[in-house]
mmCIF file of C-alpha atoms and ligand atoms in Angstrom:
data_model
loop_
_atom_site.group_PDB
_atom_site.id
_atom_site.type_symbol
_atom_site.label_atom_id
_atom_site.label_comp_id
_atom_site.label_asym_id
_atom_site.label_seq_id
_atom_site.Cartn_x
_atom_site.Cartn_y
_atom_site.Cartn_z
ATOM 1 C CA MET A 139 -64.764 -14.827 22.315
ATOM 2 C CA LEU A 140 -64.392 -11.189 20.796
ATOM 3 C CA ILE A 141 -67.964 -10.174 20.946
ATOM 4 C CA ASP A 142 -69.384 -6.496 20.347
ATOM 5 C CA THR A 143 -72.536 -4.977 21.521
ATOM 6 C CA TYR A 144 -74.038 -5.575 17.968
ATOM 7 C CA GLY A 145 -73.661 -9.285 18.301
ATOM 8 C CA ARG A 146 -70.637 -9.680 15.905
ATOM 9 C CA VAL A 147 -68.016 -12.172 16.818
ATOM 10 C CA ALA A 148 -64.480 -11.419 15.697
ATOM 11 C CA THR A 149 -62.550 -14.526 14.454
ATOM 12 C CA ASP A 150 -60.355 -12.837 11.963
ATOM 13 C CA LEU A 151 -57.008 -11.285 13.256
ATOM 14 C CA ARG A 152 -55.179 -8.783 10.860
ATOM 15 C CA VAL A 153 -51.549 -8.371 12.280
ATOM 16 C CA SER A 154 -49.581 -5.622 10.868
ATOM 17 C CA LEU A 155 -45.748 -6.589 11.147
ATOM 18 C CA THR A 156 -44.209 -3.180 9.989
ATOM 19 C CA ASP A 157 -45.439 0.162 8.791
ATOM 20 C CA ARG A 158 -42.519 0.354 6.382
ATOM 21 C CA CYS A 159 -42.700 -0.238 2.670
ATOM 22 C CA ASN A 160 -40.641 -0.503 -0.529
ATOM 23 C CA LEU A 161 -43.410 0.782 -2.629
ATOM 24 C CA ARG A 162 -45.069 4.142 -2.460
ATOM 25 C CA CYS A 163 -48.601 3.590 -3.734
ATOM 26 C CA THR A 164 -50.179 6.558 -4.327
ATOM 27 C CA TYR A 165 -53.560 5.754 -2.545
ATOM 28 C CA CYS A 166 -51.683 4.567 0.401
ATOM 29 C CA MET A 167 -48.365 6.570 0.952
ATOM 30 C CA PRO A 168 -46.835 9.994 -0.009
ATOM 31 C CA GLU A 169 -43.892 10.096 -1.933
ATOM 32 C CA GLU A 170 -41.733 11.021 0.932
ATOM 33 C CA GLY A 171 -41.886 12.556 4.475
ATOM 34 C CA LEU A 172 -43.972 9.808 6.242
ATOM 35 C CA SER A 173 -42.236 9.171 9.423
ATOM 36 C CA TRP A 174 -41.854 5.484 10.703
ATOM 37 C CA LEU A 175 -42.773 4.072 14.083
ATOM 38 C CA ALA A 176 -39.718 3.762 16.336
ATOM 39 C CA LYS A 177 -38.088 0.601 16.582
ATOM 40 C CA PRO A 178 -38.634 0.342 20.344
ATOM 41 C CA ASP A 179 -42.204 0.835 19.915
ATOM 42 C CA LEU A 180 -42.537 -2.116 17.468
ATOM 43 C CA LEU A 181 -43.554 -5.380 18.934
ATOM 44 C CA THR A 182 -40.848 -7.846 19.000
ATOM 45 C CA ASP A 183 -41.532 -11.197 17.219
ATOM 46 C CA GLU A 184 -41.885 -12.872 20.562
ATOM 47 C CA GLU A 185 -44.417 -10.411 21.739
ATOM 48 C CA ILE A 186 -46.415 -10.928 18.287
ATOM 49 C CA VAL A 187 -46.437 -14.478 18.719
ATOM 50 C CA ARG A 188 -47.488 -14.213 22.329
ATOM 51 C CA LEU A 189 -50.551 -11.876 21.366
ATOM 52 C CA VAL A 190 -51.448 -14.073 18.497
ATOM 53 C CA ARG A 191 -51.546 -17.012 20.861
ATOM 54 C CA VAL A 192 -53.786 -15.315 23.452
ATOM 55 C CA ALA A 193 -56.037 -14.298 20.451
ATOM 56 C CA VAL A 194 -56.208 -18.082 19.079
ATOM 57 C CA THR A 195 -56.318 -19.790 22.515
ATOM 58 C CA ALA A 196 -58.557 -17.613 24.510
ATOM 59 C CA LEU A 197 -60.361 -15.430 22.244
ATOM 60 C CA GLY A 198 -61.667 -17.613 19.444
ATOM 61 C CA VAL A 199 -59.645 -16.335 16.575
ATOM 62 C CA THR A 200 -59.333 -19.006 13.615
ATOM 63 C CA GLU A 201 -57.786 -16.940 11.131
ATOM 64 C CA VAL A 202 -54.424 -14.770 11.154
ATOM 65 C CA ARG A 203 -53.673 -12.496 8.388
ATOM 66 C CA PHE A 204 -50.093 -10.830 8.384
ATOM 67 C CA THR A 205 -49.858 -7.537 6.587
ATOM 68 C CA GLY A 206 -48.435 -4.004 6.866
ATOM 69 C CA GLY A 207 -46.798 -1.935 5.540
ATOM 70 C CA GLU A 208 -44.896 -4.600 3.633
ATOM 71 C CA PRO A 209 -44.725 -7.810 5.651
ATOM 72 C CA LEU A 210 -42.075 -9.456 3.690
ATOM 73 C CA LEU A 211 -39.616 -6.587 5.026
ATOM 74 C CA ARG A 212 -39.852 -8.043 8.584
ATOM 75 C CA PRO A 213 -36.880 -10.069 9.073
ATOM 76 C CA GLY A 214 -38.474 -12.627 11.564
ATOM 77 C CA LEU A 215 -41.549 -13.302 9.347
ATOM 78 C CA VAL A 216 -40.712 -17.088 8.531
ATOM 79 C CA GLY A 217 -40.300 -17.677 12.298
ATOM 80 C CA ILE A 218 -43.311 -15.783 13.258
ATOM 81 C CA VAL A 219 -45.280 -17.807 10.630
ATOM 82 C CA GLN A 220 -43.747 -21.101 12.119
ATOM 83 C CA GLU A 221 -44.685 -20.410 15.796
ATOM 84 C CA CYS A 222 -48.145 -19.396 14.825
ATOM 85 C CA ALA A 223 -48.593 -22.562 12.785
ATOM 86 C CA ALA A 224 -47.778 -24.572 15.693
ATOM 87 C CA LEU A 225 -50.670 -23.302 17.900
ATOM 88 C CA GLU A 226 -53.351 -25.291 19.061
ATOM 89 C CA PRO A 227 -55.896 -25.093 17.673
ATOM 90 C CA ARG A 228 -53.987 -24.213 14.457
ATOM 91 C CA PRO A 229 -55.187 -21.032 12.789
ATOM 92 C CA GLN A 230 -55.492 -20.377 9.062
ATOM 93 C CA LEU A 231 -52.532 -18.280 8.338
ATOM 94 C CA SER A 232 -52.318 -15.989 5.344
ATOM 95 C CA LEU A 233 -50.110 -12.887 4.168
ATOM 96 C CA THR A 234 -51.074 -9.756 2.206
ATOM 97 C CA THR A 235 -48.088 -8.459 0.328
ATOM 98 C CA ASN A 236 -46.971 -6.350 -2.720
ATOM 99 C CA GLY A 237 -45.063 -9.588 -3.614
ATOM 100 C CA ILE A 238 -41.503 -7.973 -4.044
ATOM 101 C CA GLY A 239 -39.257 -10.766 -2.518
ATOM 102 C CA LEU A 240 -41.817 -13.262 -2.685
ATOM 103 C CA GLY A 241 -39.935 -15.035 -5.438
ATOM 104 C CA ARG A 242 -37.165 -15.937 -2.727
ATOM 105 C CA THR A 243 -39.478 -16.611 0.411
ATOM 106 C CA ALA A 244 -42.505 -18.400 -1.049
ATOM 107 C CA ALA A 245 -41.263 -21.950 -0.541
ATOM 108 C CA ALA A 246 -39.898 -21.126 2.805
ATOM 109 C CA LEU A 247 -43.221 -19.520 3.951
ATOM 110 C CA LYS A 248 -45.208 -22.457 2.704
ATOM 111 C CA GLU A 249 -42.834 -24.747 4.394
ATOM 112 C CA ALA A 250 -43.291 -22.575 7.775
ATOM 113 C CA GLY A 251 -47.079 -23.209 7.580
ATOM 114 C CA LEU A 252 -48.270 -20.352 5.613
ATOM 115 C CA ASP A 253 -51.776 -21.268 3.862
ATOM 116 C CA ARG A 254 -52.349 -18.470 1.455
ATOM 117 C CA VAL A 255 -51.223 -15.197 -0.070
ATOM 118 C CA ASN A 256 -52.993 -12.018 -1.360
ATOM 119 C CA VAL A 257 -50.635 -10.129 -3.617
ATOM 120 C CA SER A 258 -51.436 -6.566 -4.583
ATOM 121 C CA LEU A 259 -51.122 -5.768 -8.118
ATOM 122 C CA ASP A 260 -53.043 -2.918 -9.865
ATOM 123 C CA THR A 261 -51.973 -3.025 -13.497
ATOM 124 C CA LEU A 262 -50.503 -5.243 -16.172
ATOM 125 C CA ARG A 263 -48.550 -2.186 -17.650
ATOM 126 C CA PRO A 264 -45.009 -1.709 -16.214
ATOM 127 C CA GLU A 265 -45.098 1.963 -16.896
ATOM 128 C CA VAL A 266 -48.432 2.594 -15.174
ATOM 129 C CA PHE A 267 -47.004 0.239 -12.160
ATOM 130 C CA LYS A 268 -44.300 2.782 -12.048
ATOM 131 C CA THR A 269 -46.397 5.833 -11.638
ATOM 132 C CA LEU A 270 -49.000 4.249 -9.257
ATOM 133 C CA THR A 271 -46.416 2.877 -6.983
ATOM 134 C CA ARG A 272 -43.303 5.211 -7.799
ATOM 135 C CA ARG A 273 -41.100 2.268 -8.011
ATOM 136 C CA ASP A 274 -39.885 0.325 -11.130
ATOM 137 C CA ARG A 275 -40.786 -3.145 -9.667
ATOM 138 C CA HIS A 276 -43.569 -4.611 -11.869
ATOM 139 C CA GLN A 277 -41.428 -7.476 -12.831
ATOM 140 C CA ASP A 278 -40.552 -8.503 -9.031
ATOM 141 C CA VAL A 279 -44.333 -8.707 -8.302
ATOM 142 C CA LEU A 280 -44.965 -10.962 -11.317
ATOM 143 C CA ALA A 281 -42.064 -13.185 -10.087
ATOM 144 C CA GLY A 282 -43.547 -13.252 -6.705
ATOM 145 C CA LEU A 283 -46.879 -14.198 -7.978
ATOM 146 C CA ALA A 284 -45.536 -17.152 -10.098
ATOM 147 C CA ALA A 285 -43.400 -18.418 -7.054
ATOM 148 C CA ALA A 286 -46.582 -18.276 -4.637
ATOM 149 C CA HIS A 287 -48.406 -20.283 -6.987
ATOM 150 C CA GLU A 288 -45.802 -22.678 -7.532
ATOM 151 C CA ALA A 289 -45.064 -23.041 -3.799
ATOM 152 C CA GLY A 290 -48.805 -24.116 -3.201
ATOM 153 C CA LEU A 291 -49.803 -20.743 -1.483
ATOM 154 C CA THR A 292 -53.318 -21.212 -3.078
ATOM 155 C CA PRO A 293 -55.734 -19.891 -3.912
ATOM 156 C CA VAL A 294 -53.371 -16.998 -4.820
ATOM 157 C CA LYS A 295 -55.708 -13.965 -4.720
ATOM 158 C CA VAL A 296 -54.686 -10.771 -6.354
ATOM 159 C CA ASN A 297 -55.920 -7.293 -4.916
ATOM 160 C CA SER A 298 -56.412 -4.527 -7.269
ATOM 161 C CA VAL A 299 -57.339 -0.824 -6.652
ATOM 162 C CA LEU A 300 -58.462 1.032 -9.681
ATOM 163 C CA MET A 301 -57.474 4.839 -9.798
ATOM 164 C CA PRO A 302 -58.891 7.372 -12.197
ATOM 165 C CA GLY A 303 -56.288 8.408 -14.651
ATOM 166 C CA HIS A 304 -54.127 5.431 -14.224
ATOM 167 C CA ASN A 305 -55.444 2.065 -14.336
ATOM 168 C CA ALA A 306 -59.261 2.809 -14.691
ATOM 169 C CA ASP A 307 -59.841 0.842 -17.769
ATOM 170 C CA GLU A 308 -57.924 -2.247 -16.990
ATOM 171 C CA ALA A 309 -60.509 -4.291 -15.173
ATOM 172 C CA PRO A 310 -61.316 -6.649 -17.821
ATOM 173 C CA ASP A 311 -57.512 -7.159 -18.910
ATOM 174 C CA LEU A 312 -56.770 -7.855 -15.200
ATOM 175 C CA LEU A 313 -59.494 -10.434 -15.230
ATOM 176 C CA ALA A 314 -58.394 -12.126 -18.447
ATOM 177 C CA TRP A 315 -55.061 -12.396 -16.998
ATOM 178 C CA ALA A 316 -56.064 -13.629 -13.610
ATOM 179 C CA VAL A 317 -58.126 -16.262 -15.087
ATOM 180 C CA ALA A 318 -55.278 -17.302 -17.459
ATOM 181 C CA HIS A 319 -52.831 -17.659 -14.300
ATOM 182 C CA ASP A 320 -55.361 -19.295 -12.008
ATOM 183 C CA TYR A 321 -55.077 -16.237 -9.673
ATOM 184 C CA GLU A 322 -58.440 -15.081 -7.887
ATOM 185 C CA LEU A 323 -58.828 -11.309 -8.638
ATOM 186 C CA ARG A 324 -60.573 -9.052 -6.142
ATOM 187 C CA PHE A 325 -60.985 -5.473 -6.761
ATOM 188 C CA ILE A 326 -60.824 -3.109 -3.873
ATOM 189 C CA GLU A 327 -62.653 0.340 -3.928
ATOM 190 C CA GLN A 328 -60.273 3.113 -2.987
ATOM 191 C CA MET A 329 -60.818 4.181 0.641
ATOM 192 C CA PRO A 330 -59.951 7.396 2.596
ATOM 193 C CA LEU A 331 -56.924 5.846 4.114
ATOM 194 C CA ASP A 332 -53.991 7.445 2.433
ATOM 195 C CA ALA A 333 -51.367 9.381 4.442
ATOM 196 C CA GLN A 334 -51.830 12.370 2.267
ATOM 197 C CA HIS A 335 -55.691 12.674 2.849
ATOM 198 C CA GLY A 336 -56.307 13.025 -0.819
ATOM 199 C CA TRP A 337 -59.079 10.606 -1.228
ATOM 200 C CA LYS A 338 -62.228 12.215 -2.935
ATOM 201 C CA ARG A 339 -65.612 10.362 -3.230
ATOM 202 C CA GLU A 340 -66.218 12.303 -6.405
ATOM 203 C CA GLY A 341 -64.529 10.443 -9.266
ATOM 204 C CA MET A 342 -63.629 7.388 -7.193
ATOM 205 C CA ILE A 343 -64.138 4.344 -9.069
ATOM 206 C CA THR A 344 -66.950 2.243 -7.427
ATOM 207 C CA ALA A 345 -67.865 -1.293 -7.364
ATOM 208 C CA GLY A 346 -70.689 -0.447 -9.858
ATOM 209 C CA ASP A 347 -68.185 1.037 -12.139
ATOM 210 C CA ILE A 348 -66.023 -2.078 -11.910
ATOM 211 C CA LEU A 349 -68.765 -4.478 -12.460
ATOM 212 C CA ALA A 350 -69.962 -2.661 -15.587
ATOM 213 C CA SER A 351 -66.624 -2.727 -17.136
ATOM 214 C CA LEU A 352 -66.090 -6.194 -16.356
ATOM 215 C CA ARG A 353 -69.417 -6.973 -18.099
ATOM 216 C CA THR A 354 -68.240 -5.534 -21.309
ATOM 217 C CA ARG A 355 -66.145 -8.689 -21.618
ATOM 218 C CA PHE A 356 -67.422 -11.312 -19.424
ATOM 219 C CA THR A 357 -70.671 -12.892 -18.076
ATOM 220 C CA LEU A 358 -70.746 -12.218 -14.245
ATOM 221 C CA THR A 359 -73.044 -14.546 -12.260
ATOM 222 C CA GLU A 360 -73.738 -13.823 -8.698
ATOM 223 C CA GLU A 361 -72.464 -16.733 -6.400
ATOM 224 C CA ALA A 362 -75.273 -18.558 -4.651
ATOM 225 C CA GLY A 363 -75.366 -18.488 -0.954
ATOM 226 C CA GLU A 364 -74.674 -16.026 1.592
ATOM 227 C CA ARG A 365 -71.906 -13.359 1.465
ATOM 228 C CA GLY A 366 -71.496 -14.015 5.230
ATOM 229 C CA SER A 367 -68.651 -12.031 6.786
ATOM 230 C CA ALA A 368 -66.505 -11.885 3.577
ATOM 231 C CA PRO A 369 -65.981 -8.378 2.479
ATOM 232 C CA ALA A 370 -65.807 -9.419 -1.214
ATOM 233 C CA GLU A 371 -68.966 -10.032 -3.213
ATOM 234 C CA ARG A 372 -68.000 -12.745 -5.728
ATOM 235 C CA TRP A 373 -69.011 -13.682 -8.967
ATOM 236 C CA LEU A 374 -68.520 -16.651 -11.220
ATOM 237 C CA VAL A 375 -66.700 -15.770 -14.487
ATOM 238 C CA ASP A 376 -68.390 -16.893 -17.646
ATOM 239 C CA GLY A 377 -70.156 -19.834 -15.679
ATOM 240 C CA GLY A 378 -66.955 -20.628 -13.693
ATOM 241 C CA PRO A 379 -65.076 -22.083 -12.015
ATOM 242 C CA HIS A 380 -63.200 -19.026 -11.812
ATOM 243 C CA ARG A 381 -64.329 -16.191 -9.680
ATOM 244 C CA VAL A 382 -63.949 -12.553 -9.243
ATOM 245 C CA GLY A 383 -64.494 -10.313 -6.187
ATOM 246 C CA VAL A 384 -65.361 -6.787 -5.543
ATOM 247 C CA ILE A 385 -64.821 -5.254 -2.081
ATOM 248 C CA GLY A 386 -67.058 -2.257 -2.094
ATOM 249 C CA SER A 387 -66.029 -0.933 1.372
ATOM 250 C CA VAL A 388 -67.255 2.439 0.580
ATOM 251 C CA THR A 389 -70.343 1.906 -1.661
ATOM 252 C CA ARG A 390 -71.520 -1.451 -0.399
ATOM 253 C CA PRO A 391 -70.171 -1.679 3.225
ATOM 254 C CA PHE A 392 -70.268 -5.033 4.887
ATOM 255 C CA CYS A 393 -69.929 -3.511 8.536
ATOM 256 C CA ALA A 394 -73.045 -5.464 9.765
ATOM 257 C CA ALA A 395 -71.371 -8.869 9.008
ATOM 258 C CA CYS A 396 -67.688 -7.811 9.879
ATOM 259 C CA ASP A 397 -65.703 -10.370 11.991
ATOM 260 C CA ARG A 398 -62.373 -8.566 12.203
ATOM 261 C CA THR A 399 -59.957 -7.412 14.817
ATOM 262 C CA ARG A 400 -56.663 -5.772 14.167
ATOM 263 C CA LEU A 401 -53.308 -5.201 15.875
ATOM 264 C CA THR A 402 -50.952 -2.565 14.600
ATOM 265 C CA ALA A 403 -47.147 -3.129 14.541
ATOM 266 C CA ASP A 404 -46.770 -1.095 17.686
ATOM 267 C CA GLY A 405 -49.273 -3.408 19.746
ATOM 268 C CA GLN A 406 -52.579 -1.347 19.395
ATOM 269 C CA ILE A 407 -55.930 -3.085 19.013
ATOM 270 C CA ARG A 408 -58.246 -1.563 16.529
ATOM 271 C CA THR A 409 -61.746 -2.526 16.057
ATOM 272 C CA CYS A 410 -61.993 -1.334 12.527
ATOM 273 C CA LEU A 411 -59.887 0.100 9.695
ATOM 274 C CA PHE A 412 -61.688 3.359 10.175
ATOM 275 C CA ALA A 413 -61.711 3.457 14.138
ATOM 276 C CA SER A 414 -60.513 6.687 15.472
ATOM 277 C CA GLU A 415 -59.687 5.258 18.761
ATOM 278 C CA GLU A 416 -57.064 2.331 19.779
ATOM 279 C CA THR A 417 -56.414 0.423 22.844
ATOM 280 C CA ASP A 418 -52.888 -0.195 24.041
ATOM 281 C CA LEU A 419 -52.067 -3.816 24.443
ATOM 282 C CA ARG A 420 -48.211 -3.233 24.309
ATOM 283 C CA ALA A 421 -48.308 -1.151 27.564
ATOM 284 C CA ALA A 422 -50.071 -4.042 29.329
ATOM 285 C CA LEU A 423 -47.755 -6.612 27.804
ATOM 286 C CA ARG A 424 -44.608 -4.853 28.757
ATOM 287 C CA SER A 425 -45.911 -4.118 32.288
ATOM 288 C CA GLY A 426 -45.822 -7.995 32.840
ATOM 289 C CA ALA A 427 -49.786 -8.563 32.442
ATOM 290 C CA PRO A 428 -50.443 -12.171 32.317
ATOM 291 C CA ASP A 429 -52.494 -13.694 29.196
ATOM 292 C CA GLU A 430 -55.874 -13.609 31.009
ATOM 293 C CA GLU A 431 -55.323 -9.861 31.519
ATOM 294 C CA LEU A 432 -54.374 -9.242 27.928
ATOM 295 C CA ALA A 433 -57.555 -11.223 26.798
ATOM 296 C CA ARG A 434 -59.550 -9.198 28.995
ATOM 297 C CA ILE A 435 -58.312 -5.822 27.668
ATOM 298 C CA TRP A 436 -58.754 -7.065 23.979
ATOM 299 C CA ARG A 437 -62.425 -8.464 24.708
ATOM 300 C CA GLN A 438 -63.384 -5.049 26.400
ATOM 301 C CA ALA A 439 -61.858 -3.156 23.191
ATOM 302 C CA MET A 440 -63.957 -5.159 21.007
ATOM 303 C CA TRP A 441 -66.883 -4.829 22.945
ATOM 304 C CA GLY A 442 -66.807 -1.028 22.029
ATOM 305 C CA LYS A 443 -66.720 -1.664 18.326
ATOM 306 C CA LYS A 444 -69.017 0.792 16.465
ATOM 307 C CA ALA A 445 -71.899 -0.320 14.291
ATOM 308 C CA GLY A 446 -70.242 0.953 11.254
ATOM 309 C CA SER A 447 -67.144 2.630 9.516
ATOM 310 C CA GLY A 448 -68.990 6.120 9.806
ATOM 311 C CA LEU A 449 -67.906 6.800 6.110
ATOM 312 C CA ASP A 450 -71.223 8.008 5.162
ATOM 313 C CA ASP A 451 -71.745 10.382 8.361
ATOM 314 C CA PRO A 452 -71.013 14.000 7.465
ATOM 315 C CA SER A 453 -68.703 14.265 10.402
ATOM 316 C CA PHE A 454 -66.433 11.345 9.413
ATOM 317 C CA LEU A 455 -62.916 12.130 10.055
ATOM 318 C CA GLN A 456 -60.256 10.057 8.274
ATOM 319 C CA PRO A 457 -58.240 8.035 11.005
ATOM 320 C CA GLN A 458 -55.101 9.602 11.972
ATOM 321 C CA ARG A 459 -52.846 6.463 10.878
ATOM 322 C CA PRO A 460 -52.586 5.974 7.259
ATOM 323 C CA MET A 461 -53.346 2.463 5.770
ATOM 324 C CA SER A 462 -49.768 1.500 5.814
ATOM 325 C CA ALA A 463 -49.620 1.851 9.563
ATOM 326 C CA ILE A 464 -52.848 0.358 10.480
ATOM 327 C CA GLY A 465 -52.390 -2.855 8.391
ATOM 328 C CA GLY A 466 -54.793 -3.361 5.371
HETATM 329 N N1 SAM B 606 -48.165 -3.888 1.464
HETATM 330 C C1 SAM B 606 -48.886 -5.003 1.462
HETATM 331 C C2 SAM B 606 -49.765 -4.934 0.092
HETATM 332 O O1 SAM B 606 -49.785 -3.822 -0.712
HETATM 333 O O2 SAM B 606 -50.395 -5.915 -0.163
HETATM 334 C C3 SAM B 606 -49.700 -5.112 2.470
HETATM 335 C C4 SAM B 606 -50.495 -3.797 3.096
HETATM 336 S S1 SAM B 606 -51.464 -2.944 2.004
HETATM 337 C C5 SAM B 606 -51.990 -1.545 2.959
HETATM 338 C C6 SAM B 606 -52.795 -3.990 2.027
HETATM 339 C C7 SAM B 606 -53.904 -3.751 0.844
HETATM 340 O O3 SAM B 606 -54.493 -2.396 1.006
HETATM 341 C C8 SAM B 606 -53.488 -3.721 -0.560
HETATM 342 O O4 SAM B 606 -54.134 -4.646 -1.384
HETATM 343 C C9 SAM B 606 -53.599 -2.349 -1.003
HETATM 344 O O5 SAM B 606 -53.868 -2.234 -2.342
HETATM 345 C C10 SAM B 606 -54.494 -1.842 -0.141
HETATM 346 N N2 SAM B 606 -54.756 -0.376 0.040
HETATM 347 C C11 SAM B 606 -53.877 0.307 0.357
HETATM 348 N N3 SAM B 606 -54.400 1.687 0.540
HETATM 349 C C12 SAM B 606 -55.633 1.641 0.095
HETATM 350 C C13 SAM B 606 -56.640 2.727 -0.021
HETATM 351 N N4 SAM B 606 -56.539 3.862 0.235
HETATM 352 N N5 SAM B 606 -57.895 2.167 -0.294
HETATM 353 C C14 SAM B 606 -57.862 0.825 -0.833
HETATM 354 N N6 SAM B 606 -57.094 -0.151 -0.554
HETATM 355 C C15 SAM B 606 -55.917 0.279 -0.210
HETATM 356 FE FE1 SF4 B 607 -46.910 -0.469 0.391
HETATM 357 FE FE2 SF4 B 607 -49.027 -1.941 0.335
HETATM 358 FE FE3 SF4 B 607 -49.278 0.698 0.973
HETATM 359 FE FE4 SF4 B 607 -48.435 0.059 -1.577
HETATM 360 S S1 SF4 B 607 -50.403 -0.776 -0.576
HETATM 361 S S2 SF4 B 607 -47.464 1.505 -0.395
HETATM 362 S S3 SF4 B 607 -47.396 -1.860 -1.216
HETATM 363 S S4 SF4 B 607 -48.076 -0.861 2.245
#
């Protein structure tokens, strides 16, 4: 298993399939000037499947989420999903995507064995979408969401980041829309992971702000039971059955229950989104290491996982890699 010195066990693997993207969300990427990982440095489809196999068969990983960058830009995605779905024990497979192109691929992904999707959508207003993402693709995302639901990639979850001056007032509208479409909405606090290092704690929209805004229109009841390792605190909307989640990574961190391990598109293990160190699994892989050695390196990396994100530490330094290259 992937255990750390604080007794946490990582069973949830996030795999970044590419650092490239067809949007330029302001909280993630700069408008231009971000250089991409070099093609030879990227893990091949076969290398990704092999590392997922090691994680699932030797290290106790039970859930695999593909992300990026934009994972739908990876040509081999359907094949990767298919191979991972054939592993024993079969992991839960999900995808975090901006939804562009999902209209065309949702059915094939479901067929290949994908279980669920999270689609990122921050606004219901096409003009706000255009300024937030710097691309005019709102309609494509809505079409992608509908296709995912239709294909049975359910529950379809929607991730929204609220940004001051853009969509800060949209929480209740987004929730009403999500309930009407049977999507499960989760708000994510903006984190200091943008490539431009423009994040400021002052003025950021907090989990508390989001809940207060939602309560102007809905009755939210905290769900009974433990939050466990799930980052989202969830509330029943107007008595249920619909739920809404809020991921307060900055103001309500969940590090003590974290069960994640991460693999970047260039084969680096990250113990945390905010980690400043990485462990190079690609070098071992390409030098011919057997599975047992890859598993040993992974275990050792996770053993060194820090207690928390360090966000509240005055000496906190934003990681070198932006969110798009870590895999959110
Ligand atoms: N491109 C895909 C997408 O947008 O869903 C997958 C990668 S993206 C990095 C994964 C998630 O991270 C998205 O829901 C996005 O909104 C979120 N994200 C990106 N930058 C963020 C930031 N600085 N703070 C909080 N969430 C962020
Ligand atoms: Fe692309 Fe996702 Fe980053 Fe937006 S959040 S720029 S869609 S990787």
